[in-house]
Coordinates of C-alpha atoms and ligand atoms in Angstrom, one line a residue:
M1091 CA 0.0 0.0 0.0
T1092 CA 1.4 3.5 -0.8
D1093 CA 0.4 6.8 0.8
S1094 CA 1.5 10.2 -0.2
Y1095 CA 2.4 13.2 2.0
D1096 CA 3.9 16.7 1.9
L1097 CA 6.1 15.8 4.8
V1098 CA 7.1 12.6 6.6
V1099 CA 8.9 13.1 9.9
I1100 CA 11.0 10.2 11.2
G1101 CA 11.0 10.4 15.0
S1102 CA 8.4 11.9 17.3
G1103 CA 10.6 13.6 20.0
P1104 CA 10.3 17.3 20.8
G1105 CA 12.0 18.1 17.4
G1106 CA 9.9 15.7 15.3
Y1107 CA 6.5 16.1 16.9
I1108 CA 6.7 19.9 17.1
A1109 CA 7.9 20.1 13.4
A1110 CA 4.9 17.9 12.5
I1111 CA 2.4 20.1 14.3
R1112 CA 3.8 23.3 12.9
A1113 CA 3.8 21.9 9.3
A1114 CA 0.2 20.7 9.7
Q1115 CA -0.8 24.2 11.0
L1116 CA 0.8 25.6 7.9
G1117 CA -1.5 23.4 5.7
M1118 CA 0.8 20.4 4.9
K1119 CA -0.3 16.8 4.9
V1120 CA 2.0 15.2 7.5
A1121 CA 2.9 11.7 8.7
C1122 CA 5.2 10.9 11.6
V1123 CA 7.0 7.6 11.8
E1124 CA 7.7 6.5 15.3
K1125 CA 8.9 3.0 16.4
Y1126 CA 8.5 3.4 20.1
V1127 CA 5.2 2.4 21.7
R1128 CA 4.5 6.0 22.7
L1129 CA 5.0 9.4 21.0
G1130 CA 7.3 12.0 22.5
G1131 CA 10.8 10.6 22.0
T1132 CA 13.5 10.5 24.6
C1133 CA 12.4 13.7 26.3
L1134 CA 8.9 12.7 27.2
N1135 CA 9.4 9.0 27.7
V1136 CA 12.8 8.5 29.3
G1137 CA 14.4 12.0 29.5
C1138 CA 13.4 15.4 30.6
I1139 CA 9.9 14.6 31.9
P1140 CA 10.4 11.4 34.0
S1141 CA 13.7 12.8 35.4
K1142 CA 11.9 16.0 36.5
A1143 CA 9.1 14.0 38.0
L1144 CA 11.6 12.0 40.1
L1145 CA 13.5 15.2 41.0
Q1146 CA 10.3 16.8 42.2
S1147 CA 9.2 13.7 44.3
S1148 CA 12.7 13.2 45.8
E1149 CA 12.8 16.9 46.7
K1150 CA 9.6 16.5 48.6
F1151 CA 11.0 13.5 50.5
E1152 CA 14.1 15.6 51.3
E1153 CA 12.0 18.5 52.5
A1154 CA 9.9 16.3 54.7
N1155 CA 13.0 14.8 56.2
H1156 CA 15.3 17.8 56.5
T1157 CA 13.9 21.3 55.8
L1158 CA 10.3 21.5 56.8
A1159 CA 11.2 21.6 60.5
A1160 CA 13.0 24.9 60.1
H1161 CA 9.7 26.3 58.9
G1162 CA 8.0 25.1 62.0
V1163 CA 6.3 22.2 60.2
K1164 CA 7.0 19.1 62.2
V1165 CA 6.6 15.8 60.5
S1166 CA 7.6 12.4 62.0
G1167 CA 7.6 8.9 60.7
V1168 CA 8.5 9.9 57.2
T1169 CA 9.0 6.8 55.0
L1170 CA 9.6 6.3 51.4
D1171 CA 7.1 4.4 49.2
L1172 CA 9.3 4.0 46.2
D1173 CA 6.7 2.0 44.2
T1174 CA 4.3 4.9 44.5
L1175 CA 7.0 7.4 43.6
L1176 CA 7.9 5.4 40.5
A1177 CA 4.3 4.8 39.5
R1178 CA 3.6 8.5 39.7
K1179 CA 6.5 9.2 37.4
D1180 CA 5.1 6.6 34.9
K1181 CA 1.7 8.2 35.0
V1182 CA 3.1 11.6 34.3
V1183 CA 4.8 10.1 31.2
T1184 CA 1.7 8.3 30.1
D1185 CA -0.4 11.4 30.5
I1186 CA 2.0 13.7 28.6
T1187 CA 2.6 11.3 25.7
K1188 CA -1.2 10.8 25.4
G1189 CA -1.3 14.6 25.1
V1190 CA 1.0 14.3 22.0
E1191 CA -1.4 11.7 20.5
F1192 CA -4.2 14.1 21.1
L1193 CA -2.3 16.9 19.3
F1194 CA -1.6 14.6 16.4
R1195 CA -5.3 13.8 16.0
K1196 CA -6.2 17.5 16.4
N1197 CA -3.8 18.5 13.6
K1198 CA -4.7 15.5 11.4
I1199 CA -1.1 14.1 11.6
T1200 CA -0.9 10.4 10.8
W1201 CA 1.2 8.3 13.2
V1202 CA 2.8 5.5 11.3
Q1203 CA 3.9 3.0 14.0
G1204 CA 7.1 1.3 13.0
T1205 CA 10.7 1.8 12.0
G1206 CA 11.4 4.2 9.1
K1207 CA 14.1 3.7 6.5
I1208 CA 14.8 6.2 3.8
L1209 CA 14.8 4.5 0.4
A1210 CA 15.6 7.6 -1.5
A1211 CA 14.4 11.3 -1.5
G1212 CA 10.6 11.1 -1.5
K1213 CA 10.4 7.5 -0.3
V1214 CA 10.3 6.1 3.2
E1215 CA 9.8 2.4 3.9
V1216 CA 8.3 1.6 7.3
A1217 CA 8.7 -1.8 9.0
L1218 CA 5.3 -1.7 10.8
T1219 CA 5.2 -2.5 14.5
A1220 CA 2.0 -4.5 13.7
G1221 CA 3.9 -6.5 11.1
G1222 CA 4.5 -6.1 7.4
S1223 CA 5.8 -3.0 5.8
Q1224 CA 4.5 0.2 4.1
T1225 CA 6.1 2.5 1.6
I1226 CA 5.2 6.2 2.0
E1227 CA 5.7 8.7 -0.7
T1228 CA 6.4 12.3 0.3
K1229 CA 7.6 15.5 -1.1
N1230 CA 9.9 16.0 2.0
I1231 CA 11.5 13.9 4.6
L1232 CA 12.6 15.2 8.1
I1233 CA 15.1 13.1 10.1
A1234 CA 14.4 13.7 13.8
T1235 CA 15.7 10.4 15.2
G1236 CA 17.5 12.0 18.1
S1237 CA 20.2 10.5 20.1
E1238 CA 21.1 7.4 22.2
V1239 CA 23.3 6.8 25.3
M1240 CA 27.0 6.8 24.6
P1241 CA 28.5 3.4 25.6
L1242 CA 31.6 3.1 27.7
P1243 CA 33.9 0.3 26.6
G1244 CA 34.4 -2.3 29.4
V1245 CA 31.3 -1.1 31.3
E1246 CA 28.5 -2.8 29.6
V1247 CA 24.9 -1.6 30.4
D1248 CA 22.5 -4.3 31.5
E1249 CA 19.9 -1.8 32.9
K1250 CA 20.0 -3.7 36.2
Q1251 CA 23.4 -3.4 38.0
I1252 CA 24.9 -1.2 35.3
V1253 CA 22.3 1.2 34.1
S1254 CA 22.0 4.0 31.6
S1255 CA 19.7 7.0 32.3
T1256 CA 16.8 4.9 31.1
G1257 CA 17.5 2.3 33.8
A1258 CA 18.3 4.9 36.4
I1259 CA 14.7 6.4 36.3
A1260 CA 13.3 3.0 37.2
I1261 CA 15.6 1.4 39.8
P1262 CA 13.2 -0.7 41.9
K1263 CA 15.1 -0.5 45.2
V1264 CA 17.2 2.5 46.5
P1265 CA 20.8 1.3 46.0
K1266 CA 23.2 1.5 49.0
H1267 CA 26.0 2.9 46.8
L1268 CA 25.3 4.4 43.4
V1269 CA 28.3 5.3 41.3
V1270 CA 27.7 7.7 38.5
I1271 CA 30.2 7.7 35.7
G1272 CA 30.2 11.2 34.2
G1273 CA 29.7 14.6 35.8
G1274 CA 27.4 16.1 33.2
Y1275 CA 23.9 17.3 33.9
I1276 CA 22.1 14.0 33.5
G1277 CA 24.4 12.2 35.9
L1278 CA 24.1 15.0 38.5
E1279 CA 20.3 15.2 38.3
L1280 CA 19.8 11.5 38.6
G1281 CA 22.6 11.2 41.2
S1282 CA 20.7 13.9 43.2
V1283 CA 17.4 11.9 42.9
W1284 CA 18.9 8.8 44.4
R1285 CA 21.0 10.6 47.0
R1286 CA 17.8 12.3 48.3
L1287 CA 16.1 9.0 48.4
G1288 CA 18.9 7.6 50.6
A1289 CA 21.7 6.3 48.4
E1290 CA 25.4 7.1 49.0
V1291 CA 26.4 8.6 45.6
T1292 CA 29.9 8.9 44.1
V1293 CA 30.4 10.7 40.8
V1294 CA 33.5 9.7 38.8
E1295 CA 34.5 12.3 36.2
F1296 CA 37.4 12.1 33.7
L1297 CA 37.9 15.9 33.6
D1298 CA 39.1 18.0 36.5
R1299 CA 35.7 19.7 36.8
I1300 CA 32.0 18.8 36.6
T1301 CA 29.5 20.2 34.0
P1302 CA 32.2 21.2 31.5
G1303 CA 30.0 23.4 29.4
L1304 CA 29.1 25.7 32.3
D1305 CA 30.8 29.0 33.4
L1306 CA 33.7 27.8 35.5
E1307 CA 32.8 29.8 38.6
V1308 CA 29.2 28.5 38.5
G1309 CA 30.4 24.9 37.9
K1310 CA 32.7 25.2 41.0
Q1311 CA 29.9 26.5 43.1
L1312 CA 27.6 23.6 42.0
N1313 CA 30.4 21.1 42.9
R1314 CA 30.7 22.7 46.4
Q1315 CA 26.9 22.6 46.9
L1316 CA 26.5 19.0 45.8
S1317 CA 29.4 18.0 47.9
K1318 CA 27.8 19.7 50.9
Q1319 CA 24.7 17.6 50.3
G1320 CA 26.8 14.5 50.5
I1321 CA 27.6 13.6 46.9
Q1322 CA 31.3 12.5 46.6
F1323 CA 33.3 13.5 43.6
K1324 CA 36.3 11.7 42.1
L1325 CA 37.5 14.2 39.4
S1326 CA 40.4 13.6 36.9
T1327 CA 39.6 9.9 37.2
K1328 CA 38.7 7.4 34.5
V1329 CA 36.8 4.1 34.8
T1330 CA 38.6 1.4 32.9
G1331 CA 36.6 -1.7 33.7
A1332 CA 33.7 -3.2 35.6
K1333 CA 33.3 -6.6 37.2
K1334 CA 29.8 -7.8 38.1
T1335 CA 29.1 -10.2 41.0
K1336 CA 25.8 -11.0 42.7
A1337 CA 26.7 -8.5 45.4
G1338 CA 27.3 -5.6 43.1
V1339 CA 29.8 -4.1 40.7
T1340 CA 33.5 -3.5 41.2
L1341 CA 34.8 -0.7 39.1
T1342 CA 38.5 -0.2 38.2
L1343 CA 39.5 3.5 38.4
E1344 CA 42.7 5.1 37.2
P1345 CA 43.9 8.8 37.4
A1346 CA 42.9 10.4 34.0
A1347 CA 46.6 11.1 33.4
G1348 CA 47.6 7.5 34.2
G1349 CA 48.8 6.1 37.4
P1350 CA 48.0 3.4 40.0
K1351 CA 44.7 1.6 39.8
E1352 CA 42.1 1.5 42.5
E1353 CA 38.8 -0.3 43.0
L1354 CA 35.4 1.2 43.8
K1355 CA 32.4 -1.0 44.8
A1356 CA 28.9 -0.1 43.9
D1357 CA 25.4 -1.7 44.1
V1358 CA 24.4 0.1 40.9
V1359 CA 26.5 2.0 38.4
L1360 CA 25.0 4.7 36.1
V1361 CA 26.9 5.3 32.9
S1362 CA 26.2 8.8 31.8
I1363 CA 29.1 10.0 29.7
G1364 CA 27.0 11.6 27.1
R1365 CA 24.8 10.9 24.1
R1366 CA 25.5 10.3 20.5
P1367 CA 23.3 10.9 17.4
Y1368 CA 21.1 8.0 16.5
T1369 CA 20.9 7.1 12.8
E1370 CA 21.0 3.3 12.9
G1371 CA 18.9 1.5 10.3
L1372 CA 17.8 4.8 8.7
G1373 CA 19.4 3.9 5.3
L1374 CA 21.4 7.2 5.2
A1375 CA 24.4 5.7 3.5
E1376 CA 22.3 4.1 0.7
A1377 CA 20.3 7.3 0.3
G1378 CA 23.6 9.3 0.0
V1379 CA 23.1 11.5 3.1
V1380 CA 26.4 12.8 4.4
L1381 CA 27.3 12.8 8.1
D1382 CA 29.9 15.1 9.8
D1383 CA 33.0 14.0 11.7
K1384 CA 30.9 13.3 14.8
K1385 CA 28.5 11.1 12.9
R1386 CA 25.8 13.8 13.1
V1387 CA 23.6 14.4 10.0
K1388 CA 25.2 17.3 8.2
V1389 CA 22.8 20.1 7.3
D1390 CA 23.0 23.7 6.1
G1391 CA 21.4 26.8 7.7
H1392 CA 18.0 25.6 6.4
F1393 CA 18.3 22.1 7.9
Q1394 CA 18.7 20.7 4.4
T1395 CA 21.1 17.7 4.0
N1396 CA 23.2 17.2 0.9
V1397 CA 20.2 15.4 -0.6
P1398 CA 17.5 17.7 -1.8
G1399 CA 14.2 17.0 0.0
I1400 CA 15.8 15.3 3.0
Y1401 CA 16.2 17.5 6.1
A1402 CA 17.3 16.9 9.7
I1403 CA 16.9 18.6 13.2
G1404 CA 17.4 18.0 16.9
D1405 CA 19.9 15.8 18.6
V1406 CA 20.8 14.1 15.4
I1407 CA 22.4 17.3 14.0
A1408 CA 25.1 19.6 15.5
G1409 CA 24.4 21.8 18.5
P1410 CA 23.4 21.3 22.1
M1411 CA 21.4 18.2 22.7
L1412 CA 18.4 19.9 24.4
A1413 CA 14.7 19.4 23.9
H1414 CA 13.9 23.1 23.4
K1415 CA 16.7 23.5 20.8
A1416 CA 15.1 20.6 18.9
E1417 CA 11.7 22.2 19.2
E1418 CA 12.8 25.6 18.0
E1419 CA 14.5 23.9 15.0
G1420 CA 11.2 22.0 14.3
V1421 CA 9.2 25.2 14.1
V1422 CA 11.8 27.0 12.0
F1423 CA 12.2 24.1 9.7
A1424 CA 8.4 23.8 9.0
E1425 CA 8.2 27.5 8.4
I1426 CA 11.1 27.5 6.0
L1427 CA 9.4 24.6 4.2
A1428 CA 6.3 26.7 3.9
G1429 CA 8.2 29.5 2.3
Q1430 CA 8.5 31.8 5.4
K1431 CA 11.7 33.4 6.6
P1432 CA 12.1 32.5 10.3
H1433 CA 15.3 32.8 12.3
L1434 CA 16.7 30.8 15.2
N1435 CA 19.3 32.6 17.4
Y1436 CA 21.6 29.9 18.6
D1437 CA 23.3 32.5 20.9
A1438 CA 20.2 32.7 23.1
I1439 CA 19.4 29.1 23.8
P1440 CA 19.2 28.5 27.6
A1441 CA 20.5 25.4 29.3
V1442 CA 19.4 24.2 32.8
V1443 CA 20.8 21.7 35.3
Y1444 CA 17.8 20.7 37.5
T1445 CA 19.8 19.9 40.6
W1446 CA 19.1 21.9 43.8
P1447 CA 20.2 24.6 43.6
E1448 CA 19.5 24.7 39.9
V1449 CA 21.9 26.1 37.4
A1450 CA 20.8 27.9 34.3
S1451 CA 22.7 29.8 31.7
V1452 CA 22.3 31.6 28.4
G1453 CA 25.0 33.0 26.1
K1454 CA 28.7 32.9 26.6
T1455 CA 30.6 31.8 29.7
E1456 CA 33.2 34.2 31.2
E1457 CA 35.9 31.8 29.8
E1458 CA 34.5 32.1 26.3
V1459 CA 34.2 35.8 26.4
K1460 CA 37.8 36.1 27.7
A1461 CA 39.1 33.8 25.0
S1462 CA 37.2 35.9 22.3
G1463 CA 39.3 39.0 23.3
V1464 CA 36.2 41.2 23.8
E1465 CA 36.5 43.6 26.8
Y1466 CA 33.7 42.8 29.3
K1467 CA 32.3 43.6 32.7
V1468 CA 30.8 41.3 35.2
G1469 CA 27.9 42.0 37.6
K1470 CA 27.0 39.6 40.4
F1471 CA 24.3 39.4 43.0
P1472 CA 24.0 36.8 45.7
F1473 CA 20.7 35.2 46.7
T1474 CA 21.6 35.9 50.4
A1475 CA 20.8 39.5 49.6
N1476 CA 17.4 38.8 48.0
G1477 CA 14.3 39.2 50.2
R1478 CA 12.3 36.4 48.6
A1479 CA 15.2 33.9 48.8
K1480 CA 15.5 34.8 52.5
A1481 CA 11.8 34.4 53.1
N1482 CA 11.8 31.0 51.3
G1483 CA 14.9 29.8 53.1
D1484 CA 16.8 29.2 49.9
T1485 CA 19.7 31.6 49.8
E1486 CA 22.4 29.5 48.0
G1487 CA 23.9 30.8 44.9
F1488 CA 24.1 34.0 42.7
V1489 CA 23.2 35.6 39.4
K1490 CA 26.1 36.6 37.2
F1491 CA 25.9 38.8 34.1
I1492 CA 28.6 39.3 31.5
A1493 CA 28.2 42.4 29.4
D1494 CA 30.3 44.0 26.7
A1495 CA 32.4 46.7 28.4
K1496 CA 31.9 49.2 25.5
T1497 CA 28.3 48.7 24.5
D1498 CA 26.9 47.1 27.7
R1499 CA 25.1 44.5 25.5
V1500 CA 24.5 41.3 27.5
L1501 CA 26.8 38.5 26.4
G1502 CA 25.9 35.9 28.9
C1503 CA 23.9 35.2 32.1
H1504 CA 24.6 32.4 34.6
I1505 CA 22.4 31.7 37.6
I1506 CA 23.0 29.2 40.3
G1507 CA 20.2 29.2 42.8
P1508 CA 16.5 28.4 43.6
D1509 CA 14.4 28.1 40.4
A1510 CA 17.3 29.3 38.2
G1511 CA 15.7 27.4 35.3
T1512 CA 12.6 29.6 35.5
M1513 CA 14.5 32.8 36.0
I1514 CA 16.8 32.4 33.0
A1515 CA 13.8 32.9 30.6
E1516 CA 13.9 36.7 31.1
C1517 CA 17.7 36.7 30.4
A1518 CA 17.1 34.7 27.2
L1519 CA 14.4 37.1 26.2
A1520 CA 16.6 40.1 26.9
M1521 CA 19.4 38.6 24.8
E1522 CA 17.0 37.9 22.0
Y1523 CA 16.2 41.6 21.9
G1524 CA 19.9 42.6 22.1
A1525 CA 19.3 44.1 25.6
S1526 CA 22.0 45.9 27.6
S1527 CA 22.5 45.1 31.2
E1528 CA 21.1 48.6 32.0
D1529 CA 17.9 47.7 30.1
I1530 CA 17.4 44.8 32.5
G1531 CA 18.5 46.7 35.6
R1532 CA 16.0 49.5 34.8
T1533 CA 13.1 47.1 34.1
C1534 CA 10.7 47.2 37.1
H1535 CA 10.7 43.7 38.7
A1536 CA 7.9 42.7 41.2
H1537 CA 8.9 42.6 44.8
P1538 CA 9.6 40.3 46.5
T1539 CA 10.6 37.9 43.8
L1540 CA 13.7 35.8 43.1
N1541 CA 14.0 37.7 39.8
E1542 CA 14.9 40.8 41.6
A1543 CA 18.3 39.1 41.9
V1544 CA 18.5 39.2 38.1
K1545 CA 17.8 42.9 38.1
E1546 CA 20.3 43.6 40.8
A1547 CA 23.0 41.5 39.1
A1548 CA 22.3 43.5 35.9
L1549 CA 22.7 46.8 37.8
A1550 CA 25.9 45.4 39.4
V1551 CA 27.5 45.4 35.9
S1552 CA 27.8 49.2 36.2
G1553 CA 28.2 49.3 40.0
M1554 CA 24.6 50.3 40.5
A1555 CA 23.3 47.4 42.6
L1556 CA 21.0 48.7 45.4
N1557 CA 20.7 46.0 47.9
M1558 CA 24.3 45.0 48.2
Ligands
LIG2060 C1 17.7 11.5 31.4 C2 17.6 12.6 30.4 C3 17.2 13.9 30.9 C4 17.1 15.0 30.0 N1 16.6 16.1 30.5 C5 16.5 17.2 29.7 C6 16.1 18.5 30.1 O1 15.7 18.6 31.3 N2 16.0 19.5 29.3 C7 16.3 19.3 27.9 O2 16.2 20.3 27.2 N3 16.8 18.2 27.5 C8 16.9 17.1 28.3 N4 17.3 15.9 27.8 C9 17.7 15.8 26.3 C10 16.4 15.7 25.5 O3 15.7 14.5 25.9 C11 16.8 15.6 24.0 O4 17.6 16.7 23.7 C12 15.6 15.6 23.1 O5 14.7 14.5 23.4 C13 16.0 15.6 21.6 O6 14.9 15.6 20.8 P1 14.8 14.9 19.4 O7 13.4 15.2 18.9 O8 16.0 15.4 18.6 O9 15.0 13.4 19.6 P2 14.4 12.3 20.6 O10 13.6 12.9 21.7 O11 15.6 11.4 20.9 O12 13.4 11.4 19.7 C14 13.8 10.7 18.7 C15 12.7 9.7 18.4 O13 13.0 9.0 17.1 C16 12.5 7.7 17.2 N5 13.3 7.0 16.1 C17 14.6 6.8 15.9 N6 14.9 6.2 14.8 C18 13.7 5.9 14.2 C19 13.3 5.2 13.1 N7 14.3 4.7 12.2 N8 12.0 5.1 12.8 C20 11.1 5.5 13.6 N9 11.4 6.2 14.8 C21 12.7 6.3 15.1 C22 12.9 7.3 18.6 O14 12.2 6.1 19.0 C23 12.5 8.5 19.3 O15 11.3 8.4 19.8 C24 17.4 14.8 28.6 C25 17.8 13.5 28.1 C26 17.9 12.5 29.0 C27 18.3 11.1 28.5

């Protein structure tokens, strides 16, 4: 049987499903090929959403155990019902992925359930989940197949004793000792979840710092805060092997620069050393689609591959592997296809680490600005001097602005503190409009809010902070 479409999207993650919806809104006949049992991709099924559900629940457990008493709220006999906690997370995932199914129906997008393979420009063959195959004809193909967990040689994931992030959101019993390999945001978020639920957590990181993409000062502060909470860090250390027994896993560690080996025992090991683009079985080589040196699909500024009519967006192409980056690319791609002239500003894409305190940033780090040779000024404001943070009892961290010394244009903003992920939105908006730090500092912010720390840090760029 052959069907014909304007656009066939392969993959229904935040890149693919958003592109499909925008294209349908613009009048195109759209199908989306997805092989997983649910729509929504990594983000909704095993990524952003379930990890945030677990962070939220574990935060509540931590509050009940440790911080509510300081507010005069006395609770006793706090116990953990892990089954309920995990079931709640699963329900959140089911509900939100059903929401995408609803949006597909609303926008008349056909979900073709199965694995897509590009036969040539204009032709996608789907090995149907229900059995058999279907060939779809289409004017345009969008590859939105995302990414997969990067494997670590010698430490094979079995999703029981040695887990990837997918296994780490479903561990059925709180491990006594969880070793996280990799100090990136996924490892730190999931490490925080299990530490709050009672595990001893050790993070082993090859580099001499955690969260390598972050502003160094902010990264160091996060390291200090997480250490204070009890997470142990072994930096400049590599894992070279893993031995499994019934009792657990014994890892072999070595200094990153070489040296004597040591052993580290764990009940569960989480491998989270990064993600790599996922293009397996897509037929890209046969279709003549070129990849770059990191095996990502190579595209031009309009998301077009080297083969006319075949496009790609999201984690499978270059750029930060973030859901909102994939979504924006999905919108921009669909609008370009419809003949519009949209623009995506890659300099104003925020990034958030949902630990506590949270870390959020947009624009350049101080190290990047320094390396670029541009003269710059820094303005900082601590949450200890913010009234709302004091009232809330969450005063850890600060806001840091980096602005061009000559023009005052904001080049970067970095926040470590309560709800940093929500606060960064105003900084991204400001950067999108090319704001100066003075523009932000002179914008009236409601009192008492955490965002007043953003205003004060912006004022601090020119030495005008008021509450410090
Ligand atoms: C634990 C974890 C936490 C995360 N937290 C965050 C966060 O807080 N914020 C954030 O911005 N990002 C987060 N991310 C990253 C985010 O999930 C990704 O950046 C995002 O999902 C990428 O979207 P995408 O559309 O490119 O691909 P994906 O979401 O990976 O979707 C790709 C889809 O394509 C399907 N597919 C692949 N090949 C085929 C084929 N041949 N045929 C049919 N279907 C196919 C897959 O089944 C999948 O459903 C997290 C990731 C993980 C793992």
